[in-house]
Tab-separated table of C-alpha atoms in Angstrom:
chain	number	residue	atom	x	y	z
A	1	MET	CA	0.000	0.000	0.000
A	2	THR	CA	1.286	3.461	-0.913
A	3	ALA	CA	0.422	6.872	0.507
A	4	ASN	CA	-2.738	8.497	-0.828
A	5	SER	CA	-2.136	11.851	-2.474
A	6	GLY	CA	-4.937	11.530	-5.026
A	7	ALA	CA	-7.366	14.283	-5.933
A	8	LEU	CA	-10.222	12.480	-4.149
A	9	SER	CA	-8.333	11.483	-0.999
A	10	ASP	CA	-11.020	13.158	1.159
A	11	ILE	CA	-13.921	11.365	-0.560
A	12	ARG	CA	-15.520	8.120	0.613
A	13	VAL	CA	-17.394	5.844	-1.796
A	14	VAL	CA	-19.713	2.946	-0.998
A	15	GLU	CA	-19.837	0.562	-3.951
A	16	LEU	CA	-22.800	-1.827	-4.056
A	17	GLY	CA	-22.615	-2.884	-7.704
A	18	GLN	CA	-21.331	-6.127	-9.167
A	19	LEU	CA	-19.681	-7.324	-12.374
A	20	ILE	CA	-18.338	-4.427	-14.506
A	21	ALA	CA	-20.431	-1.276	-14.927
A	22	GLY	CA	-20.648	-0.332	-11.250
A	23	PRO	CA	-17.251	-1.652	-10.119
A	24	PHE	CA	-15.362	0.034	-12.985
A	25	CYS	CA	-16.838	3.357	-11.858
A	26	GLY	CA	-15.542	2.552	-8.369
A	27	GLN	CA	-12.147	1.645	-9.802
A	28	LEU	CA	-11.855	5.028	-11.504
A	29	LEU	CA	-12.783	6.899	-8.327
A	30	GLY	CA	-10.453	4.732	-6.267
A	31	ASP	CA	-7.577	5.362	-8.646
A	32	MET	CA	-8.119	9.091	-8.078
A	33	GLY	CA	-7.719	8.594	-4.336
A	34	ALA	CA	-11.224	7.956	-3.020
A	35	ASP	CA	-11.679	5.518	-0.139
A	36	VAL	CA	-13.840	2.913	-1.867
A	37	ILE	CA	-15.684	0.504	0.410
A	38	LYS	CA	-16.775	-2.423	-1.736
A	39	VAL	CA	-19.878	-4.152	-0.341
A	40	GLU	CA	-20.031	-7.815	-1.385
A	41	PRO	CA	-22.598	-10.501	-0.613
A	42	PRO	CA	-21.332	-12.870	2.088
A	43	GLY	CA	-19.843	-16.077	0.739
A	44	ALA	CA	-18.784	-16.020	-2.905
A	45	GLY	CA	-18.739	-12.218	-3.194
A	46	ASP	CA	-18.723	-10.333	-6.492
A	47	PRO	CA	-18.819	-12.723	-9.509
A	48	MET	CA	-15.881	-10.764	-10.960
A	49	ARG	CA	-13.662	-12.722	-8.585
A	50	ASP	CA	-14.016	-15.667	-10.982
A	51	TRP	CA	-13.649	-13.793	-14.290
A	52	GLY	CA	-10.600	-13.788	-16.527
A	53	HIS	CA	-8.641	-15.940	-18.949
A	54	GLY	CA	-5.981	-18.529	-18.362
A	55	GLU	CA	-5.176	-20.354	-15.152
A	56	ALA	CA	-5.123	-17.178	-13.055
A	57	LYS	CA	-8.395	-15.218	-12.963
A	58	LEU	CA	-7.032	-11.696	-12.695
A	59	TRP	CA	-9.852	-9.410	-13.816
A	60	TRP	CA	-10.785	-8.891	-10.163
A	61	GLU	CA	-7.266	-7.714	-9.412
A	62	VAL	CA	-7.764	-4.747	-11.747
A	63	VAL	CA	-11.384	-3.787	-11.123
A	64	ALA	CA	-11.141	-4.145	-7.327
A	65	ARG	CA	-7.807	-2.399	-6.787
A	66	ASN	CA	-7.776	0.509	-4.333
A	67	LYS	CA	-10.852	-0.881	-2.572
A	68	ARG	CA	-11.668	-2.291	0.836
A	69	SER	CA	-14.088	-5.219	0.987
A	70	VAL	CA	-16.886	-5.570	3.495
A	71	SER	CA	-19.697	-8.078	3.333
A	72	ALA	CA	-23.399	-7.354	3.747
A	73	ASN	CA	-26.460	-9.303	2.694
A	74	LEU	CA	-28.653	-6.709	1.006
A	75	ARG	CA	-31.586	-9.110	0.919
A	76	VAL	CA	-32.129	-9.123	4.677
A	77	PRO	CA	-33.095	-6.165	6.896
A	78	GLU	CA	-29.967	-6.401	9.038
A	79	GLY	CA	-27.693	-6.174	5.986
A	80	GLN	CA	-29.715	-3.281	4.575
A	81	GLU	CA	-29.332	-1.447	7.863
A	82	VAL	CA	-25.555	-1.876	7.680
A	83	VAL	CA	-25.581	-0.152	4.290
A	84	ARG	CA	-27.736	2.678	5.606
A	85	ARG	CA	-25.187	3.218	8.372
A	86	LEU	CA	-22.356	3.249	5.835
A	87	VAL	CA	-24.218	5.811	3.745
A	88	GLU	CA	-24.212	8.258	6.656
A	89	HIS	CA	-20.413	8.431	6.285
A	90	ALA	CA	-20.235	8.421	2.467
A	91	ASP	CA	-19.950	11.033	-0.243
A	92	ILE	CA	-20.840	8.752	-3.168
A	93	LEU	CA	-22.805	5.513	-3.496
A	94	ILE	CA	-22.544	3.394	-6.653
A	95	GLU	CA	-25.048	0.744	-7.702
A	96	ASN	CA	-25.797	-1.057	-10.956
A	97	PHE	CA	-28.772	-3.208	-10.059
A	98	LYS	CA	-31.952	-3.443	-12.100
A	99	PRO	CA	-34.034	-0.294	-11.507
A	100	GLY	CA	-36.386	-0.748	-8.569
A	101	THR	CA	-34.114	-3.191	-6.752
A	102	MET	CA	-32.647	-0.610	-4.392
A	103	GLU	CA	-36.123	0.710	-3.604
A	104	ASN	CA	-37.307	-2.821	-2.827
A	105	TRP	CA	-34.429	-3.145	-0.353
A	106	GLY	CA	-35.327	0.104	1.379
A	107	LEU	CA	-32.245	1.750	-0.134
A	108	GLY	CA	-33.808	4.067	-2.698
A	109	PRO	CA	-32.648	7.662	-3.164
A	110	ASP	CA	-35.398	9.163	-0.992
A	111	THR	CA	-34.406	6.956	1.934
A	112	LEU	CA	-30.679	7.474	1.504
A	113	HIS	CA	-30.956	11.248	1.043
A	114	ALA	CA	-33.038	11.448	4.217
A	115	LEU	CA	-30.055	9.901	6.009
A	116	ASN	CA	-27.417	11.915	4.142
A	117	PRO	CA	-28.644	14.859	2.043
A	118	ARG	CA	-25.105	15.369	0.655
A	119	LEU	CA	-24.910	11.865	-0.804
A	120	ILE	CA	-24.311	11.482	-4.545
A	121	ILE	CA	-25.926	8.292	-5.878
A	122	VAL	CA	-24.523	6.864	-9.120
A	123	ARG	CA	-27.013	4.512	-10.750
A	124	VAL	CA	-25.794	2.556	-13.776
A	125	SER	CA	-28.376	0.458	-15.629
A	126	GLY	CA	-29.219	-0.832	-19.077
A	127	TYR	CA	-31.852	1.731	-20.037
A	128	GLY	CA	-31.782	4.308	-17.249
A	129	GLN	CA	-34.117	4.787	-14.304
A	130	THR	CA	-37.082	6.059	-16.376
A	131	GLY	CA	-38.853	5.282	-19.631
A	132	PRO	CA	-40.764	2.239	-20.895
A	133	TYR	CA	-37.637	0.031	-20.955
A	134	ALA	CA	-36.352	0.949	-17.493
A	135	GLY	CA	-37.459	-2.326	-15.909
A	136	ARG	CA	-35.820	-4.541	-18.517
A	137	ALA	CA	-32.667	-6.488	-17.772
A	138	GLY	CA	-29.693	-5.017	-19.585
A	139	PHE	CA	-26.062	-5.996	-20.065
A	140	GLY	CA	-23.290	-4.060	-21.788
A	141	GLY	CA	-23.657	-5.898	-25.090
A	142	ILE	CA	-27.345	-4.983	-25.249
A	143	GLY	CA	-26.471	-1.346	-24.687
A	144	GLU	CA	-23.864	-1.551	-27.460
A	145	ALA	CA	-26.527	-2.899	-29.832
A	146	MET	CA	-29.197	-0.342	-28.956
A	147	GLY	CA	-26.736	2.543	-28.841
A	148	GLY	CA	-25.621	1.884	-32.429
A	149	TRP	CA	-22.176	0.393	-31.833
A	150	ARG	CA	-22.749	-3.197	-32.917
A	151	ALA	CA	-24.405	-2.219	-36.203
A	152	ILE	CA	-21.201	-0.656	-37.519
A	153	VAL	CA	-18.528	-3.002	-36.098
A	154	GLY	CA	-17.238	-5.883	-38.219
A	155	ASP	CA	-17.093	-6.845	-41.868
A	156	PRO	CA	-20.078	-5.939	-44.063
A	157	ASP	CA	-20.676	-9.524	-45.200
A	158	ARG	CA	-20.813	-10.917	-41.659
A	159	PRO	CA	-22.979	-10.449	-38.560
A	160	PRO	CA	-22.157	-7.545	-36.241
A	161	SER	CA	-18.982	-8.040	-34.228
A	162	ARG	CA	-18.071	-7.013	-30.735
A	163	MET	CA	-14.900	-5.588	-29.273
A	164	GLY	CA	-12.734	-7.921	-27.233
A	165	VAL	CA	-13.521	-5.860	-24.122
A	166	SER	CA	-16.786	-4.872	-22.434
A	167	ILE	CA	-16.851	-1.383	-23.892
A	168	GLY	CA	-20.542	-0.685	-23.170
A	169	ASP	CA	-20.118	-1.360	-19.461
A	170	SER	CA	-16.896	0.634	-19.281
A	171	LEU	CA	-18.397	3.617	-21.080
A	172	ALA	CA	-21.440	3.702	-18.799
A	173	ALA	CA	-19.152	3.435	-15.772
A	174	THR	CA	-16.955	6.242	-17.074
A	175	TYR	CA	-19.950	8.521	-17.589
A	176	GLY	CA	-21.126	7.580	-14.109
A	177	CYS	CA	-17.747	8.663	-12.769
A	178	MET	CA	-17.886	11.923	-14.743
A	179	GLY	CA	-21.346	12.579	-13.378
A	180	ALA	CA	-20.174	11.939	-9.823
A	181	LEU	CA	-17.315	14.413	-10.214
A	182	ALA	CA	-19.699	17.036	-11.634
A	183	ALA	CA	-22.112	16.395	-8.762
A	184	LEU	CA	-19.295	16.823	-6.233
A	185	HIS	CA	-18.564	20.222	-7.753
A	186	ALA	CA	-22.241	21.204	-7.694
A	187	ARG	CA	-22.472	20.114	-4.049
A	188	LYS	CA	-19.970	22.816	-3.113
A	189	ARG	CA	-22.545	25.409	-4.228
A	190	THR	CA	-25.762	23.762	-3.101
A	191	GLY	CA	-24.712	21.574	-0.171
A	192	ARG	CA	-26.910	18.823	-1.618
A	193	GLY	CA	-26.232	15.532	-3.310
A	194	GLN	CA	-28.135	14.208	-6.307
A	195	VAL	CA	-28.680	11.125	-8.478
A	196	VAL	CA	-26.405	10.397	-11.449
A	197	ASP	CA	-28.403	8.270	-13.917
A	198	SER	CA	-26.049	6.556	-16.408
A	199	ALA	CA	-27.691	4.252	-18.961
A	200	LEU	CA	-25.627	1.760	-20.941
A	201	TYR	CA	-27.274	2.508	-24.281
A	202	GLU	CA	-26.939	6.272	-23.786
A	203	ALA	CA	-23.253	5.997	-22.894
A	204	VAL	CA	-22.686	4.163	-26.178
A	205	LEU	CA	-24.880	6.634	-28.074
A	206	GLN	CA	-22.735	9.488	-26.767
A	207	VAL	CA	-19.675	8.266	-28.699
A	208	MET	CA	-21.478	7.533	-31.971
A	209	GLU	CA	-20.303	10.801	-33.513
A	210	SER	CA	-22.680	12.066	-36.236
A	211	MET	CA	-24.564	8.806	-36.898
A	212	VAL	CA	-28.016	10.227	-36.058
A	213	PRO	CA	-27.756	13.684	-37.677
A	214	GLU	CA	-26.284	12.162	-40.855
A	215	TYR	CA	-29.390	10.026	-41.161
A	216	VAL	CA	-31.794	12.846	-40.286
A	217	VAL	CA	-30.272	15.409	-42.656
A	218	SER	CA	-29.150	13.302	-45.608
A	219	GLY	CA	-30.542	9.802	-45.084
A	220	HIS	CA	-27.063	8.312	-44.747
A	221	ILE	CA	-26.916	5.008	-42.849
A	222	ARG	CA	-23.569	4.007	-41.429
A	223	ARG	CA	-22.750	0.364	-42.064
A	224	ARG	CA	-20.080	-2.148	-41.137
A	225	SER	CA	-16.883	-1.458	-43.033
A	226	GLY	CA	-14.316	-3.827	-41.563
A	227	SER	CA	-10.948	-2.280	-40.750
A	228	VAL	CA	-11.702	1.132	-42.288
A	229	LEU	CA	-14.041	4.043	-41.740
A	230	GLU	CA	-15.944	4.691	-44.945
A	231	GLY	CA	-14.774	7.885	-46.596
A	232	VAL	CA	-11.740	8.315	-44.318
A	233	ALA	CA	-8.596	7.409	-46.234
A	234	PRO	CA	-5.958	6.324	-45.992
A	235	SER	CA	-6.457	4.873	-42.519
A	236	ASN	CA	-6.027	1.129	-42.386
A	237	VAL	CA	-3.899	-1.839	-41.432
A	238	TYR	CA	-1.411	-2.596	-44.193
A	239	PRO	CA	0.629	-5.755	-44.872
A	240	CYS	CA	4.409	-5.835	-44.439
A	241	SER	CA	6.796	-8.621	-45.296
A	242	ASP	CA	6.815	-9.704	-41.634
A	243	GLY	CA	3.417	-8.659	-40.288
A	244	GLU	CA	0.895	-5.810	-40.246
A	245	TYR	CA	1.165	-2.095	-39.529
A	246	LEU	CA	-1.390	0.661	-38.977
A	247	ILE	CA	-1.146	3.947	-40.884
A	248	GLY	CA	-3.450	6.938	-40.441
A	249	ALA	CA	-2.717	9.554	-43.095
A	250	ASN	CA	-6.215	10.817	-43.875
A	251	GLN	CA	-5.495	14.560	-43.485
A	252	ASP	CA	-4.338	16.398	-46.613
A	253	ALA	CA	-0.905	17.521	-45.416
A	254	VAL	CA	-0.232	14.181	-43.762
A	255	PHE	CA	-1.144	12.319	-46.942
A	256	GLY	CA	1.331	14.496	-48.811
A	257	ARG	CA	4.048	13.354	-46.405
A	258	LEU	CA	3.022	9.723	-46.846
A	259	ALA	CA	3.202	10.112	-50.639
A	260	ARG	CA	6.752	11.438	-50.315
A	261	ALA	CA	7.685	8.566	-48.006
A	262	MET	CA	6.376	6.185	-50.680
A	263	GLY	CA	8.571	7.853	-53.277
A	264	GLN	CA	5.402	8.862	-55.126
A	265	PRO	CA	4.915	12.567	-54.273
A	266	GLU	CA	2.719	13.007	-57.342
A	267	LEU	CA	-0.092	11.139	-55.557
A	268	ALA	CA	-0.744	14.166	-53.349
A	269	ALA	CA	-1.642	16.226	-56.429
A	270	ASP	CA	-3.585	13.489	-58.215
A	271	PRO	CA	-7.252	14.610	-58.401
A	272	ARG	CA	-8.304	11.181	-57.127
A	273	TYR	CA	-6.380	11.672	-53.876
A	274	ALA	CA	-5.781	15.406	-53.455
A	275	THR	CA	-8.637	16.060	-51.017
A	276	HIS	CA	-10.330	14.286	-48.139
A	277	VAL	CA	-13.513	13.762	-50.136
A	278	ALA	CA	-11.642	12.479	-53.206
A	279	ARG	CA	-9.596	10.020	-51.178
A	280	GLY	CA	-12.786	8.743	-49.570
A	281	GLU	CA	-14.381	8.166	-52.972
A	282	HIS	CA	-11.314	6.209	-54.145
A	283	GLN	CA	-10.611	4.547	-50.794
A	284	ALA	CA	-10.259	0.949	-52.007
A	285	GLU	CA	-7.874	1.693	-54.874
A	286	LEU	CA	-5.774	3.981	-52.655
A	287	ASP	CA	-5.504	1.275	-49.989
A	288	THR	CA	-4.398	-1.166	-52.692
A	289	ARG	CA	-1.658	1.235	-53.844
A	290	ILE	CA	-0.378	1.669	-50.312
A	291	ALA	CA	-0.542	-2.066	-49.555
A	292	ASP	CA	1.454	-2.858	-52.712
A	293	TRP	CA	4.168	-0.591	-51.340
A	294	THR	CA	4.119	-1.632	-47.661
A	295	ARG	CA	4.345	-5.344	-48.390
A	296	THR	CA	7.826	-4.751	-49.863
A	297	LEU	CA	9.040	-3.503	-46.463
A	298	THR	CA	9.562	-4.956	-43.021
A	299	ILE	CA	7.632	-3.427	-40.140
A	300	ALA	CA	10.838	-1.875	-38.795
A	301	ALA	CA	11.712	-0.281	-42.146
A	302	LEU	CA	8.173	1.051	-42.612
A	303	GLU	CA	8.094	2.434	-39.086
A	304	ALA	CA	11.383	4.248	-39.628
A	305	LEU	CA	9.951	5.942	-42.712
A	306	MET	CA	6.746	6.934	-40.915
A	307	ILE	CA	8.765	8.526	-38.123
A	308	GLU	CA	11.063	10.286	-40.608
A	309	TYR	CA	8.134	11.780	-42.542
A	310	SER	CA	5.990	12.435	-39.441
A	311	VAL	CA	3.086	10.212	-40.473
A	312	PRO	CA	0.858	8.899	-37.648
A	313	ALA	CA	1.385	5.138	-37.609
A	314	GLY	CA	2.034	2.327	-35.205
A	315	ARG	CA	2.402	-1.333	-34.472
A	316	ILE	CA	-0.577	-3.403	-33.345
A	317	TYR	CA	0.214	-4.282	-29.751
A	318	GLY	CA	-0.646	-7.139	-27.463
A	319	ALA	CA	0.387	-7.511	-23.827
A	320	ARG	CA	3.887	-8.788	-24.706
A	321	ASP	CA	4.551	-5.714	-26.865
A	322	MET	CA	3.335	-3.332	-24.155
A	323	LEU	CA	5.653	-4.870	-21.579
A	324	ALA	CA	8.667	-4.386	-23.876
A	325	ASP	CA	7.915	-0.884	-25.172
A	326	PRO	CA	10.040	2.061	-23.943
A	327	GLN	CA	7.125	4.522	-24.136
A	328	PHE	CA	5.094	2.394	-21.724
A	329	ALA	CA	8.119	2.227	-19.428
A	330	ALA	CA	8.958	5.927	-19.577
A	331	ARG	CA	5.431	6.992	-18.643
A	332	GLU	CA	4.854	4.113	-16.227
A	333	ALA	CA	1.771	3.127	-18.200
A	334	LEU	CA	2.074	-0.290	-16.579
A	335	VAL	CA	2.576	-0.705	-12.851
A	336	GLU	CA	3.597	-3.742	-10.837
A	337	VAL	CA	1.262	-4.770	-8.043
A	338	GLU	CA	1.995	-7.174	-5.215
A	339	SER	CA	-0.941	-9.523	-4.618
A	340	PRO	CA	-1.036	-11.872	-1.628
A	341	ARG	CA	-2.575	-14.533	-3.871
A	342	TRP	CA	-0.751	-14.096	-7.187
A	343	GLY	CA	2.516	-12.466	-6.231
A	344	ARG	CA	3.954	-9.588	-8.255
A	345	PHE	CA	2.539	-8.810	-11.699
A	346	ALA	CA	1.923	-5.867	-14.033
A	347	MET	CA	-1.373	-4.169	-14.888
A	348	GLN	CA	-2.444	-0.878	-16.416
A	349	ASN	CA	-1.673	2.146	-14.251
A	350	ALA	CA	-4.128	4.862	-13.223
A	351	PHE	CA	-5.032	7.451	-15.878
A	352	PRO	CA	-5.155	10.317	-16.705
A	353	LYS	CA	-2.021	11.735	-15.108
A	354	LEU	CA	-2.421	14.692	-12.752
A	355	THR	CA	0.705	16.683	-11.887
A	356	GLU	CA	-0.290	17.883	-8.400
A	357	THR	CA	-2.603	15.151	-7.124
A	358	PRO	CA	-1.526	12.014	-8.982
A	359	SER	CA	-3.751	8.984	-9.255
A	360	ALA	CA	-2.175	5.659	-8.318
A	361	VAL	CA	-2.680	1.989	-7.569
A	362	ARG	CA	-2.208	2.205	-3.819
A	363	ARG	CA	-3.448	-1.169	-2.668
A	364	PRO	CA	-4.130	-4.546	-4.293
A	365	ALA	CA	-7.637	-5.947	-4.658
A	366	PRO	CA	-8.983	-7.480	-1.449
A	367	GLY	CA	-8.269	-11.191	-1.359
A	368	ALA	CA	-11.169	-12.310	0.824
A	369	VAL	CA	-14.835	-11.332	0.835
A	370	GLY	CA	-15.353	-9.096	3.859
A	371	GLU	CA	-11.600	-8.794	4.419
A	372	HIS	CA	-12.058	-5.356	5.977
A	373	ASN	CA	-15.229	-5.994	7.978
A	374	ASP	CA	-13.636	-5.411	11.361
A	375	GLU	CA	-11.638	-2.412	10.127
A	376	VAL	CA	-14.618	-0.633	8.586
A	377	TYR	CA	-17.428	-1.688	10.873
A	378	ARG	CA	-15.487	-1.048	14.078
A	379	GLU	CA	-13.562	2.077	13.127
A	380	LEU	CA	-16.113	3.788	10.875
A	381	LEU	CA	-19.443	2.610	12.297
A	382	GLY	CA	-18.350	2.059	15.880
A	383	MET	CA	-19.646	-1.512	16.038
A	384	SER	CA	-18.513	-3.634	18.947
A	385	PRO	CA	-16.968	-7.083	18.403
A	386	GLY	CA	-20.148	-8.565	19.833
A	387	GLU	CA	-22.382	-6.724	17.368
A	388	ILE	CA	-20.185	-7.769	14.449
A	389	GLY	CA	-20.291	-11.346	15.689
A	390	ARG	CA	-24.085	-11.336	15.965
A	391	LEU	CA	-24.470	-9.938	12.436
A	392	ARG	CA	-22.060	-12.550	11.104
A	393	ALA	CA	-23.902	-15.379	12.881
A	394	ALA	CA	-27.222	-14.137	11.441
A	395	GLY	CA	-25.821	-14.179	7.893
A	396	ALA	CA	-26.234	-10.402	7.561
A	397	ILE	CA	-22.535	-9.800	6.908
């Protein structure tokens, strides 16, 4: 554990959510210094403890870093009362249950704000807390589909694809975090907390650029286009003699530099390629020209040329490449964490970087469900050992 100098070091968060959308919001706040108290159901805890690939299930180690774990059974009155007592000491509460669940547990906003009017409640759900779909079950992939993402990802002759990460959940969590930070700022003026309502499909919709207005104004429907964006050229993955390399030279001046790097400066003045619109109209033939050139080069030789001519380009990285790259090392983009269960290993650091109040990975993910019960319940809530024992025996914590 390292010292906490983060921007939110005076903020306490109670995290009730499970899986990704709620816990990733808690991870972001914890990285920025907040004291995040993760409330898990007694026994197995958050299902994220069992998620991951390979022999070691390490997803939990990332999403639960910088958190303390307490256990509470939200389905029984005694466990609900424990949460209400925690809320009295909290600045932010995060939950990502189906709308209505918190109200059924006696933990709805009206109840919690009566206990703590300054509380900010982040609610992440599939469709938001209102509207005809509010009561439907929703996962990140469903939000990606409804928000427009899935329709445009993949090859045009195949069904919609998905990213290899849970982008819908992460986006909704990120907007939940942004909303919490805005609400903290507003609280300085008003003295009151509020509800942050982050819907999965709306978080995805927010990053869909001009998809809707293009359709409304001109009837254009964006479609799946594989590894390119239609009309944006050249910007693609190109073959080399020893692999693949990504080049993004779709701005006029940058394309001129690429043409010079290719030894074909005349391409920049060719009417088919001289402007953004023209290059988009001749995208396929331009990509073919570039690919015919790149496949004569190794990745290293092509990269040297792109650096020399200042053309945005880069290798396609996996974990092994990240661990070996000097840019990652220089900026400490990866950080080593010591886990009691898994030993020492690397994971992504905390971003973005703040110069005065840096974010950090200060503590590893809690190993056991309720690992910090005594610490939190005794020191924060003033519970006696006997009271904690009675709650534990009753299955409430």
